[in-house]
Each structure stands twice: as C-alpha cells, then as structure tokens.
Amino acid sequence: MEALSLPTALSLVAGGGAGLSPELRAALATSLPLVQRDYRFERVWFWGCIQGVRGAYYIAQGLGPDRAAPRSRLYSLNCLDWSLLTPATEEMLALAEEVKGRFQGDPSFEYSLAEINAEAAARLVQSGKEPVIKEEARLIATIEEIDRAVGIVPRGAFVKTPLGSVHENRHFEGLSLVEAKKLSSYFHFTEPANLKNKTLLEKADLDPSTDFLNSLEHDIPQGSWSIQLEKGGSVVVLRSLLWLGLTFYHVPMTKQFGYVYFGTGEKNLDLPFML
C-alpha cells in the first residue's frame, strides 16, 4: 500500500485485527519519505510485517517508472533504519521452501540444511557452498513468493504500453460496487507464467492493454480467497486463505486500493483439506 496514504489504508484493513501501533506509524511516516529520497524511488509501498519469534521484520518496496519491473525491497527491525535486500533468485526460492516453522527475527540466524534436507545440503557442499541458509535469504524468498502468489490489483488500475512497460492508468476511477464483488475483477500483479487461454467469445470483452495479467478466478485451489464488504459496504476486502495475513482493500468508485501482509510468513498448507 502507498506510504503516503498509510494511516487511511491501515484503518481500512483493520477489520482483520492486524495493524501498527501509533509509535510505529509515526516512525514509518518519518522514515519512508527518506527512503524514497535516498534511493530515488518514484514510489514507496509499505508491504507489511513478518512476525518472528524474537522480533518482527517490517518490509517496504521501492518502485521505478515501470511498475511491473522487479521491485527493490527493504526491511527494518524498528521502522526507522532500513536495509536493502538483494533480489530473490530461483535457488533462494528452492532452498527457502525446505525451511519450515517460524522466523526467528534475527537476519543473521542460520538454518542447517543438513537437518532439513540432506540432498539439498549435499548439493551445496558439492558446489563449494556451506549447507546453511540465512534467515535474510529466507526473508527475501518469502516476500517474493507471497507477491507472486497473492499480490493483487484491481482490473484496469494499470495499463501495458506497446513497448511492454506497465504504468498506472490515469483514467482508472475505481471498480463499480457490482464489479468489485467479483474475483474476475482482480489480477495477480506479477508476470503471468501461464496466461489462461480464453475462448474467442471471452476475448471479445477483453482489452489487451489492461487484461494482460492472470485473474483470481482461476486460482487453485478454488475458494482460496474470501471477499467481504466492510465499513457499511463502502470497502471491499479480499483476504487470502493460502497466505493467512494478506489483506487487500479497494474503495469502489475511487482510486484507493492496496494490500498489506501481517503474518508469520508461513503458507497455509492445510488449505485444500479445509475447503
């Protein structure tokens, strides 16, 4: 969610019980504009918080002109001092999937892969690397995985230019209340690995400049999203049941939307048995 509209946005997603203390909100209001200035980002989004056993990681994202380009990610332990994270690699993602359980809250903490996955540890030893994964690497991979799986935007909020770059749609004035209640009105804000093949009849109603992402209606398993109307029906809230703690909000007929994550950084692997 936008750093500039953080107080309002947090109040709109507070129905799930997650939020920040007044002290942390004040710290973010001071530090995030400085992050935007120092790193020369066009926009800064507050991504959320991953709660560890001994501390919490507060995450921010920096965006450039192309909104679909890889984002710069930063973390803080106190919402004041920020450290830039290295981009996630496929190797990081694969290793992080082997680690289970809560985060510790210490970026330098090391997980021993020999105790988790002997085969993965042996491959690292053969390549001359230590069979360990630092919590900072797990943090990078978890943020990337959550963004790929449940980072979403309303249909029409962004447009794709003929050159392939993605920008905010200046003509987007929000979804109608009827459209805002449909899963098909929301897209995953990440490059689609397998864009859903549609029939010619379905394609007739699509606009290539706005319908270039995968819709939530095709998510597997079906039923992994919960849609509710809150604040007297004036706000549409989507919550992910796959990554518990991810909340998206949109105020129909306005440009206000965003998502935030407050959780432990663990995927709900029991979801298929709960539906």
PDB file of C-alpha atoms in Angstrom:
ATOM      1  CA  MET A   1       0.000   0.000   0.000  1.00  0.00           C
ATOM      2  CA  GLU A   2       1.096   3.566  -0.701  1.00  0.00           C
ATOM      3  CA  ALA A   3       3.327   5.021   2.001  1.00  0.00           C
ATOM      4  CA  LEU A   4       1.665   8.457   1.719  1.00  0.00           C
ATOM      5  CA  SER A   5      -1.827   7.050   2.399  1.00  0.00           C
ATOM      6  CA  LEU A   6      -0.692   4.580   5.062  1.00  0.00           C
ATOM      7  CA  PRO A   7      -2.841   5.799   8.012  1.00  0.00           C
ATOM      8  CA  THR A   8      -6.056   5.670   5.964  1.00  0.00           C
ATOM      9  CA  ALA A   9      -5.147   2.357   4.328  1.00  0.00           C
ATOM     10  CA  LEU A  10      -4.357   0.671   7.649  1.00  0.00           C
ATOM     11  CA  SER A  11      -7.721   1.738   9.038  1.00  0.00           C
ATOM     12  CA  LEU A  12      -9.464   0.136   6.042  1.00  0.00           C
ATOM     13  CA  VAL A  13      -7.815  -3.265   6.598  1.00  0.00           C
ATOM     14  CA  ALA A  14      -8.054  -3.217  10.382  1.00  0.00           C
ATOM     15  CA  GLY A  15     -11.168  -5.431  10.354  1.00  0.00           C
ATOM     16  CA  GLY A  16      -8.930  -8.498  10.452  1.00  0.00           C
ATOM     17  CA  GLY A  17      -7.318  -7.370  13.683  1.00  0.00           C
ATOM     18  CA  ALA A  18      -3.884  -6.530  12.254  1.00  0.00           C
ATOM     19  CA  GLY A  19      -2.269  -3.132  12.440  1.00  0.00           C
ATOM     20  CA  LEU A  20       0.563  -1.000  13.755  1.00  0.00           C
ATOM     21  CA  SER A  21       0.974   0.927  16.984  1.00  0.00           C
ATOM     22  CA  PRO A  22       0.906   4.749  16.864  1.00  0.00           C
ATOM     23  CA  GLU A  23       4.668   4.757  17.520  1.00  0.00           C
ATOM     24  CA  LEU A  24       5.400   2.537  14.525  1.00  0.00           C
ATOM     25  CA  ARG A  25       3.052   4.546  12.295  1.00  0.00           C
ATOM     26  CA  ALA A  26       4.877   7.731  13.261  1.00  0.00           C
ATOM     27  CA  ALA A  27       8.229   6.089  12.583  1.00  0.00           C
ATOM     28  CA  LEU A  28       7.088   4.948   9.110  1.00  0.00           C
ATOM     29  CA  ALA A  29       5.713   8.396   8.295  1.00  0.00           C
ATOM     30  CA  THR A  30       9.183   9.794   9.005  1.00  0.00           C
ATOM     31  CA  SER A  31      11.436   7.117   7.532  1.00  0.00           C
ATOM     32  CA  LEU A  32       9.668   6.045   4.302  1.00  0.00           C
ATOM     33  CA  PRO A  33       9.867   9.505   2.611  1.00  0.00           C
ATOM     34  CA  LEU A  34      13.594   9.487   3.420  1.00  0.00           C
ATOM     35  CA  VAL A  35      13.919   6.015   1.865  1.00  0.00           C
ATOM     36  CA  GLN A  36      12.193   7.297  -1.281  1.00  0.00           C
ATOM     37  CA  ARG A  37      14.536  10.279  -1.448  1.00  0.00           C
ATOM     38  CA  ASP A  38      17.789   8.433  -0.668  1.00  0.00           C
ATOM     39  CA  TYR A  39      17.182   5.527  -3.061  1.00  0.00           C
ATOM     40  CA  ARG A  40      15.496   7.727  -5.705  1.00  0.00           C
ATOM     41  CA  PHE A  41      12.372   5.627  -5.956  1.00  0.00           C
ATOM     42  CA  GLU A  42       9.336   7.000  -7.782  1.00  0.00           C
ATOM     43  CA  ARG A  43       7.012   5.383  -5.242  1.00  0.00           C
ATOM     44  CA  VAL A  44       7.407   3.551  -1.946  1.00  0.00           C
ATOM     45  CA  TRP A  45       4.921   0.946  -0.781  1.00  0.00           C
ATOM     46  CA  PHE A  46       4.646  -0.395   2.733  1.00  0.00           C
ATOM     47  CA  TRP A  47       4.447  -4.133   2.130  1.00  0.00           C
ATOM     48  CA  GLY A  48       3.741  -5.353   5.650  1.00  0.00           C
ATOM     49  CA  CYS A  49       5.260  -7.242   8.539  1.00  0.00           C
ATOM     50  CA  ILE A  50       6.548 -10.776   9.090  1.00  0.00           C
ATOM     51  CA  GLN A  51       6.414 -11.643  12.771  1.00  0.00           C
ATOM     52  CA  GLY A  52       9.268 -13.737  14.140  1.00  0.00           C
ATOM     53  CA  VAL A  53       9.776 -15.426  17.486  1.00  0.00           C
ATOM     54  CA  ARG A  54      12.127 -12.764  18.868  1.00  0.00           C
ATOM     55  CA  GLY A  55      11.256  -9.816  16.624  1.00  0.00           C
ATOM     56  CA  ALA A  56       9.449  -8.607  13.526  1.00  0.00           C
ATOM     57  CA  TYR A  57      10.553  -7.633  10.027  1.00  0.00           C
ATOM     58  CA  TYR A  58       8.871  -4.556   8.561  1.00  0.00           C
ATOM     59  CA  ILE A  59       9.029  -4.555   4.766  1.00  0.00           C
ATOM     60  CA  ALA A  60       8.916  -1.725   2.214  1.00  0.00           C
ATOM     61  CA  GLN A  61       9.117  -1.809  -1.586  1.00  0.00           C
ATOM     62  CA  GLY A  62      10.573   0.777  -3.933  1.00  0.00           C
ATOM     63  CA  LEU A  63       9.155   1.181  -7.451  1.00  0.00           C
ATOM     64  CA  GLY A  64      10.571   2.730 -10.591  1.00  0.00           C
ATOM     65  CA  PRO A  65       8.863   4.048 -13.767  1.00  0.00           C
ATOM     66  CA  ASP A  66       7.876   0.538 -14.907  1.00  0.00           C
ATOM     67  CA  ARG A  67       5.539  -0.747 -12.210  1.00  0.00           C
ATOM     68  CA  ALA A  68       5.885  -4.369 -13.351  1.00  0.00           C
ATOM     69  CA  ALA A  69       9.695  -4.317 -13.215  1.00  0.00           C
ATOM     70  CA  PRO A  70      11.420  -6.135 -10.321  1.00  0.00           C
ATOM     71  CA  ARG A  71      10.904  -4.098  -7.164  1.00  0.00           C
ATOM     72  CA  SER A  72      13.566  -3.105  -4.678  1.00  0.00           C
ATOM     73  CA  ARG A  73      12.802  -4.451  -1.218  1.00  0.00           C
ATOM     74  CA  LEU A  74      13.965  -3.189   2.148  1.00  0.00           C
ATOM     75  CA  TYR A  75      13.454  -4.429   5.696  1.00  0.00           C
ATOM     76  CA  SER A  76      13.651  -2.818   9.105  1.00  0.00           C
ATOM     77  CA  LEU A  77      13.517  -4.095  12.654  1.00  0.00           C
ATOM     78  CA  ASN A  78      12.270  -0.804  14.110  1.00  0.00           C
ATOM     79  CA  CYS A  79      10.589   1.059  11.167  1.00  0.00           C
ATOM     80  CA  LEU A  80      13.399   3.645  11.248  1.00  0.00           C
ATOM     81  CA  ASP A  81      16.592   2.017   9.955  1.00  0.00           C
ATOM     82  CA  TRP A  82      16.187   0.272   6.594  1.00  0.00           C
ATOM     83  CA  SER A  83      18.421  -2.263   4.858  1.00  0.00           C
ATOM     84  CA  LEU A  84      18.224  -3.112   1.162  1.00  0.00           C
ATOM     85  CA  LEU A  85      17.601  -6.771   0.318  1.00  0.00           C
ATOM     86  CA  THR A  86      19.259  -8.498  -2.616  1.00  0.00           C
ATOM     87  CA  PRO A  87      16.905  -9.698  -5.407  1.00  0.00           C
ATOM     88  CA  ALA A  88      15.465 -13.176  -4.967  1.00  0.00           C
ATOM     89  CA  THR A  89      16.930 -15.971  -7.078  1.00  0.00           C
ATOM     90  CA  GLU A  90      15.356 -19.286  -8.035  1.00  0.00           C
ATOM     91  CA  GLU A  91      17.947 -21.032  -5.839  1.00  0.00           C
ATOM     92  CA  MET A  92      16.855 -18.920  -2.855  1.00  0.00           C
ATOM     93  CA  LEU A  93      13.221 -19.796  -3.515  1.00  0.00           C
ATOM     94  CA  ALA A  94      14.004 -23.513  -3.735  1.00  0.00           C
ATOM     95  CA  LEU A  95      16.051 -23.534  -0.529  1.00  0.00           C
ATOM     96  CA  ALA A  96      13.531 -21.427   1.399  1.00  0.00           C
ATOM     97  CA  GLU A  97      10.789 -23.950   0.600  1.00  0.00           C
ATOM     98  CA  GLU A  98      12.746 -26.544   2.570  1.00  0.00           C
ATOM     99  CA  VAL A  99      12.668 -24.451   5.754  1.00  0.00           C
ATOM    100  CA  LYS A 100       9.574 -24.842   7.910  1.00  0.00           C
ATOM    101  CA  GLY A 101       8.455 -23.150  11.093  1.00  0.00           C
ATOM    102  CA  ARG A 102       8.507 -19.608  12.402  1.00  0.00           C
ATOM    103  CA  PHE A 103      11.039 -16.922  11.593  1.00  0.00           C
ATOM    104  CA  GLN A 104      13.407 -16.123  14.447  1.00  0.00           C
ATOM    105  CA  GLY A 105      13.554 -12.352  13.948  1.00  0.00           C
ATOM    106  CA  ASP A 106      17.354 -12.336  13.542  1.00  0.00           C
ATOM    107  CA  PRO A 107      18.612 -11.727   9.949  1.00  0.00           C
ATOM    108  CA  SER A 108      21.951 -13.458  10.691  1.00  0.00           C
ATOM    109  CA  PHE A 109      20.356 -16.631  12.057  1.00  0.00           C
ATOM    110  CA  GLU A 110      21.393 -19.715  10.067  1.00  0.00           C
ATOM    111  CA  TYR A 111      19.255 -22.775   9.330  1.00  0.00           C
ATOM    112  CA  SER A 112      21.182 -26.009   8.887  1.00  0.00           C
ATOM    113  CA  LEU A 113      20.043 -27.725   5.704  1.00  0.00           C
ATOM    114  CA  ALA A 114      21.681 -30.964   6.833  1.00  0.00           C
ATOM    115  CA  GLU A 115      18.901 -31.276   9.434  1.00  0.00           C
ATOM    116  CA  ILE A 116      16.162 -30.261   6.980  1.00  0.00           C
ATOM    117  CA  ASN A 117      17.045 -31.784   3.608  1.00  0.00           C
ATOM    118  CA  ALA A 118      20.179 -33.935   3.301  1.00  0.00           C
ATOM    119  CA  GLU A 119      20.031 -33.980  -0.520  1.00  0.00           C
ATOM    120  CA  ALA A 120      19.881 -30.178  -0.789  1.00  0.00           C
ATOM    121  CA  ALA A 121      22.733 -29.906   1.723  1.00  0.00           C
ATOM    122  CA  ALA A 122      24.846 -32.387  -0.275  1.00  0.00           C
ATOM    123  CA  ARG A 123      24.310 -30.393  -3.488  1.00  0.00           C
ATOM    124  CA  LEU A 124      25.507 -27.219  -1.776  1.00  0.00           C
ATOM    125  CA  VAL A 125      28.601 -28.978  -0.401  1.00  0.00           C
ATOM    126  CA  GLN A 126      29.441 -30.321  -3.872  1.00  0.00           C
ATOM    127  CA  SER A 127      29.198 -26.802  -5.323  1.00  0.00           C
ATOM    128  CA  GLY A 128      31.559 -25.488  -2.632  1.00  0.00           C
ATOM    129  CA  LYS A 129      28.939 -23.736  -0.522  1.00  0.00           C
ATOM    130  CA  GLU A 130      28.058 -24.168   3.134  1.00  0.00           C
ATOM    131  CA  PRO A 131      24.917 -26.257   3.748  1.00  0.00           C
ATOM    132  CA  VAL A 132      23.118 -23.435   5.526  1.00  0.00           C
ATOM    133  CA  ILE A 133      20.565 -20.781   4.632  1.00  0.00           C
ATOM    134  CA  LYS A 134      20.492 -17.452   6.409  1.00  0.00           C
ATOM    135  CA  GLU A 135      17.217 -16.049   7.639  1.00  0.00           C
ATOM    136  CA  GLU A 136      17.755 -12.955   5.497  1.00  0.00           C
ATOM    137  CA  ALA A 137      17.733 -15.173   2.372  1.00  0.00           C
ATOM    138  CA  ARG A 138      14.599 -16.925   3.614  1.00  0.00           C
ATOM    139  CA  LEU A 139      13.001 -13.498   4.171  1.00  0.00           C
ATOM    140  CA  ILE A 140      13.799 -12.426   0.592  1.00  0.00           C
ATOM    141  CA  ALA A 141      12.356 -15.643  -0.819  1.00  0.00           C
ATOM    142  CA  THR A 142       9.211 -15.482   1.313  1.00  0.00           C
ATOM    143  CA  ILE A 143       8.406 -11.913   0.249  1.00  0.00           C
ATOM    144  CA  GLU A 144       8.880 -12.878  -3.392  1.00  0.00           C
ATOM    145  CA  GLU A 145       6.703 -15.973  -3.028  1.00  0.00           C
ATOM    146  CA  ILE A 146       3.891 -14.040  -1.345  1.00  0.00           C
ATOM    147  CA  ASP A 147       3.999 -11.320  -4.009  1.00  0.00           C
ATOM    148  CA  ARG A 148       3.850 -13.887  -6.802  1.00  0.00           C
ATOM    149  CA  ALA A 149       1.016 -15.840  -5.199  1.00  0.00           C
ATOM    150  CA  VAL A 150      -1.269 -13.185  -3.696  1.00  0.00           C
ATOM    151  CA  GLY A 151      -0.039  -9.692  -4.636  1.00  0.00           C
ATOM    152  CA  ILE A 152      -3.101  -8.320  -6.466  1.00  0.00           C
ATOM    153  CA  VAL A 153      -4.514  -5.175  -8.104  1.00  0.00           C
ATOM    154  CA  PRO A 154      -7.956  -4.217  -9.483  1.00  0.00           C
ATOM    155  CA  ARG A 155      -8.668  -4.670 -13.180  1.00  0.00           C
ATOM    156  CA  GLY A 156      -7.817  -1.500 -15.093  1.00  0.00           C
ATOM    157  CA  ALA A 157      -5.576   0.040 -12.429  1.00  0.00           C
ATOM    158  CA  PHE A 158      -2.514  -0.467 -14.632  1.00  0.00           C
ATOM    159  CA  VAL A 159      -2.001  -0.396 -18.393  1.00  0.00           C
ATOM    160  CA  LYS A 160       0.593  -2.075 -20.580  1.00  0.00           C
ATOM    161  CA  THR A 161       2.142   0.085 -23.289  1.00  0.00           C
ATOM    162  CA  PRO A 162       3.026  -1.214 -26.790  1.00  0.00           C
ATOM    163  CA  LEU A 163       6.682  -1.228 -25.664  1.00  0.00           C
ATOM    164  CA  GLY A 164       5.851  -3.653 -22.842  1.00  0.00           C
ATOM    165  CA  SER A 165       6.231  -1.386 -19.818  1.00  0.00           C
ATOM    166  CA  VAL A 166       3.438  -1.113 -17.248  1.00  0.00           C
ATOM    167  CA  HIS A 167       2.198   2.198 -15.837  1.00  0.00           C
ATOM    168  CA  GLU A 168      -0.592   3.414 -13.606  1.00  0.00           C
ATOM    169  CA  ASN A 169      -3.795   4.062 -15.511  1.00  0.00           C
ATOM    170  CA  ARG A 170      -4.619   7.757 -15.110  1.00  0.00           C
ATOM    171  CA  HIS A 171      -8.179   7.099 -16.265  1.00  0.00           C
ATOM    172  CA  PHE A 172      -8.849   4.447 -13.610  1.00  0.00           C
ATOM    173  CA  GLU A 173     -11.596   5.711 -11.306  1.00  0.00           C
ATOM    174  CA  GLY A 174     -12.213   2.505  -9.395  1.00  0.00           C
ATOM    175  CA  LEU A 175     -14.427  -0.526  -9.889  1.00  0.00           C
ATOM    176  CA  SER A 176     -18.182  -0.313  -9.530  1.00  0.00           C
ATOM    177  CA  LEU A 177     -19.618  -1.997  -6.442  1.00  0.00           C
ATOM    178  CA  VAL A 178     -21.039  -4.803  -8.580  1.00  0.00           C
ATOM    179  CA  GLU A 179     -17.699  -5.469 -10.299  1.00  0.00           C
ATOM    180  CA  ALA A 180     -15.757  -5.126  -7.049  1.00  0.00           C
ATOM    181  CA  LYS A 181     -17.569  -8.168  -5.626  1.00  0.00           C
ATOM    182  CA  LYS A 182     -16.245 -10.450  -8.406  1.00  0.00           C
ATOM    183  CA  LEU A 183     -12.943 -12.339  -8.257  1.00  0.00           C
ATOM    184  CA  SER A 184     -12.586 -11.809 -12.019  1.00  0.00           C
ATOM    185  CA  SER A 185     -12.143  -8.069 -11.343  1.00  0.00           C
ATOM    186  CA  TYR A 186      -8.764  -8.611  -9.657  1.00  0.00           C
ATOM    187  CA  PHE A 187      -5.425  -9.614 -11.190  1.00  0.00           C
ATOM    188  CA  HIS A 188      -2.152 -11.005  -9.878  1.00  0.00           C
ATOM    189  CA  PHE A 189       0.332  -8.149 -10.168  1.00  0.00           C
ATOM    190  CA  THR A 190       3.161 -10.324 -11.459  1.00  0.00           C
ATOM    191  CA  GLU A 191       4.262 -11.546 -14.866  1.00  0.00           C
ATOM    192  CA  PRO A 192       1.942 -14.474 -15.678  1.00  0.00           C
ATOM    193  CA  ALA A 193       3.818 -17.753 -16.054  1.00  0.00           C
ATOM    194  CA  ASN A 194       0.880 -19.376 -17.842  1.00  0.00           C
ATOM    195  CA  LEU A 195      -1.695 -16.881 -19.057  1.00  0.00           C
ATOM    196  CA  LYS A 196      -5.096 -18.530 -19.045  1.00  0.00           C
ATOM    197  CA  ASN A 197      -6.214 -19.488 -22.544  1.00  0.00           C
ATOM    198  CA  LYS A 198      -9.588 -17.954 -23.303  1.00  0.00           C
ATOM    199  CA  THR A 199     -12.151 -18.656 -25.985  1.00  0.00           C
ATOM    200  CA  LEU A 200     -12.805 -16.132 -28.769  1.00  0.00           C
ATOM    201  CA  LEU A 201     -16.083 -15.214 -27.075  1.00  0.00           C
ATOM    202  CA  GLU A 202     -14.279 -14.454 -23.801  1.00  0.00           C
ATOM    203  CA  LYS A 203     -11.576 -12.468 -25.592  1.00  0.00           C
ATOM    204  CA  ALA A 204     -14.203 -10.236 -27.223  1.00  0.00           C
ATOM    205  CA  ASP A 205     -14.756  -8.413 -23.925  1.00  0.00           C
ATOM    206  CA  LEU A 206     -11.053  -8.041 -23.076  1.00  0.00           C
ATOM    207  CA  ASP A 207      -8.741  -5.087 -23.605  1.00  0.00           C
ATOM    208  CA  PRO A 208      -5.113  -6.127 -24.328  1.00  0.00           C
ATOM    209  CA  SER A 209      -3.781  -3.033 -22.567  1.00  0.00           C
ATOM    210  CA  THR A 210      -5.471  -3.845 -19.247  1.00  0.00           C
ATOM    211  CA  ASP A 211      -6.200  -7.597 -19.373  1.00  0.00           C
ATOM    212  CA  PHE A 212      -2.586  -8.775 -19.587  1.00  0.00           C
ATOM    213  CA  LEU A 213      -2.455 -10.498 -16.180  1.00  0.00           C
ATOM    214  CA  ASN A 214      -3.983 -13.611 -14.651  1.00  0.00           C
ATOM    215  CA  SER A 215      -7.324 -13.246 -12.908  1.00  0.00           C
ATOM    216  CA  LEU A 216      -8.006 -14.538  -9.394  1.00  0.00           C
ATOM    217  CA  GLU A 217     -10.945 -16.594 -10.627  1.00  0.00           C
ATOM    218  CA  HIS A 218      -8.501 -19.206 -11.951  1.00  0.00           C
ATOM    219  CA  ASP A 219      -6.551 -19.600  -8.690  1.00  0.00           C
ATOM    220  CA  ILE A 220      -6.004 -23.119  -7.416  1.00  0.00           C
ATOM    221  CA  PRO A 221      -7.412 -24.310  -5.094  1.00  0.00           C
ATOM    222  CA  GLN A 222     -10.732 -22.595  -5.736  1.00  0.00           C
ATOM    223  CA  GLY A 223     -12.027 -20.920  -2.610  1.00  0.00           C
ATOM    224  CA  SER A 224      -8.619 -19.617  -1.525  1.00  0.00           C
ATOM    225  CA  TRP A 225      -9.968 -16.044  -1.403  1.00  0.00           C
ATOM    226  CA  SER A 226     -12.518 -14.527   0.938  1.00  0.00           C
ATOM    227  CA  ILE A 227     -14.431 -11.406  -0.195  1.00  0.00           C
ATOM    228  CA  GLN A 228     -16.267  -9.195   2.298  1.00  0.00           C
ATOM    229  CA  LEU A 229     -17.896  -5.779   2.362  1.00  0.00           C
ATOM    230  CA  GLU A 230     -16.822  -3.690   5.342  1.00  0.00           C
ATOM    231  CA  LYS A 231     -17.308  -0.160   6.672  1.00  0.00           C
ATOM    232  CA  GLY A 232     -21.027  -0.275   5.914  1.00  0.00           C
ATOM    233  CA  GLY A 233     -20.475  -1.711   2.452  1.00  0.00           C
ATOM    234  CA  SER A 234     -18.161   1.117   1.379  1.00  0.00           C
ATOM    235  CA  VAL A 235     -14.973  -1.006   1.267  1.00  0.00           C
ATOM    236  CA  VAL A 236     -14.363  -4.340  -0.463  1.00  0.00           C
ATOM    237  CA  VAL A 237     -11.823  -6.507   1.366  1.00  0.00           C
ATOM    238  CA  LEU A 238     -10.177  -9.646  -0.002  1.00  0.00           C
ATOM    239  CA  ARG A 239      -8.279 -11.978   2.317  1.00  0.00           C
ATOM    240  CA  SER A 240      -6.063 -14.821   1.229  1.00  0.00           C
ATOM    241  CA  LEU A 241      -6.661 -18.170   2.892  1.00  0.00           C
ATOM    242  CA  LEU A 242      -3.447 -19.554   1.363  1.00  0.00           C
ATOM    243  CA  TRP A 243      -1.193 -16.901   2.912  1.00  0.00           C
ATOM    244  CA  LEU A 244      -3.057 -16.005   6.075  1.00  0.00           C
ATOM    245  CA  GLY A 245      -2.466 -12.360   6.912  1.00  0.00           C
ATOM    246  CA  LEU A 246      -2.596 -10.969   3.351  1.00  0.00           C
ATOM    247  CA  THR A 247      -5.390  -8.391   3.102  1.00  0.00           C
ATOM    248  CA  PHE A 248      -6.342  -6.386   0.016  1.00  0.00           C
ATOM    249  CA  TYR A 249      -8.746  -3.436   0.090  1.00  0.00           C
ATOM    250  CA  HIS A 250     -10.491  -1.345  -2.537  1.00  0.00           C
ATOM    251  CA  VAL A 251     -12.922   1.539  -2.134  1.00  0.00           C
ATOM    252  CA  PRO A 252     -15.311   1.216  -5.123  1.00  0.00           C
ATOM    253  CA  MET A 253     -15.562   4.222  -7.470  1.00  0.00           C
ATOM    254  CA  THR A 254     -12.253   5.607  -6.156  1.00  0.00           C
ATOM    255  CA  LYS A 255      -8.561   5.062  -6.852  1.00  0.00           C
ATOM    256  CA  GLN A 256      -7.969   3.755  -3.327  1.00  0.00           C
ATOM    257  CA  PHE A 257      -6.633   0.197  -3.253  1.00  0.00           C
ATOM    258  CA  GLY A 258      -3.701  -1.748  -1.896  1.00  0.00           C
ATOM    259  CA  TYR A 259      -2.641  -4.812   0.023  1.00  0.00           C
ATOM    260  CA  VAL A 260      -0.647  -5.484   3.163  1.00  0.00           C
ATOM    261  CA  TYR A 261       0.649  -8.597   4.882  1.00  0.00           C
ATOM    262  CA  PHE A 262       0.715  -9.148   8.635  1.00  0.00           C
ATOM    263  CA  GLY A 263       1.619 -12.738   9.388  1.00  0.00           C
ATOM    264  CA  THR A 264       4.272 -15.308  10.253  1.00  0.00           C
ATOM    265  CA  GLY A 265       5.497 -15.888   6.696  1.00  0.00           C
ATOM    266  CA  GLU A 266       4.155 -19.448   6.607  1.00  0.00           C
ATOM    267  CA  LYS A 267       1.945 -20.838   3.858  1.00  0.00           C
ATOM    268  CA  ASN A 268      -1.319 -22.487   4.914  1.00  0.00           C
ATOM    269  CA  LEU A 269      -0.561 -25.976   3.588  1.00  0.00           C
ATOM    270  CA  ASP A 270      -3.759 -27.335   5.142  1.00  0.00           C
ATOM    271  CA  LEU A 271      -5.995 -25.187   2.918  1.00  0.00           C
ATOM    272  CA  PRO A 272      -7.032 -27.996   0.477  1.00  0.00           C
ATOM    273  CA  PHE A 273      -8.309 -30.016   3.442  1.00  0.00           C
ATOM    274  CA  MET A 274     -10.158 -27.022   4.916  1.00  0.00           C
ATOM    275  CA  LEU A 275     -12.220 -26.182   1.820  1.00  0.00           C
TER     276      LEU A 275
END
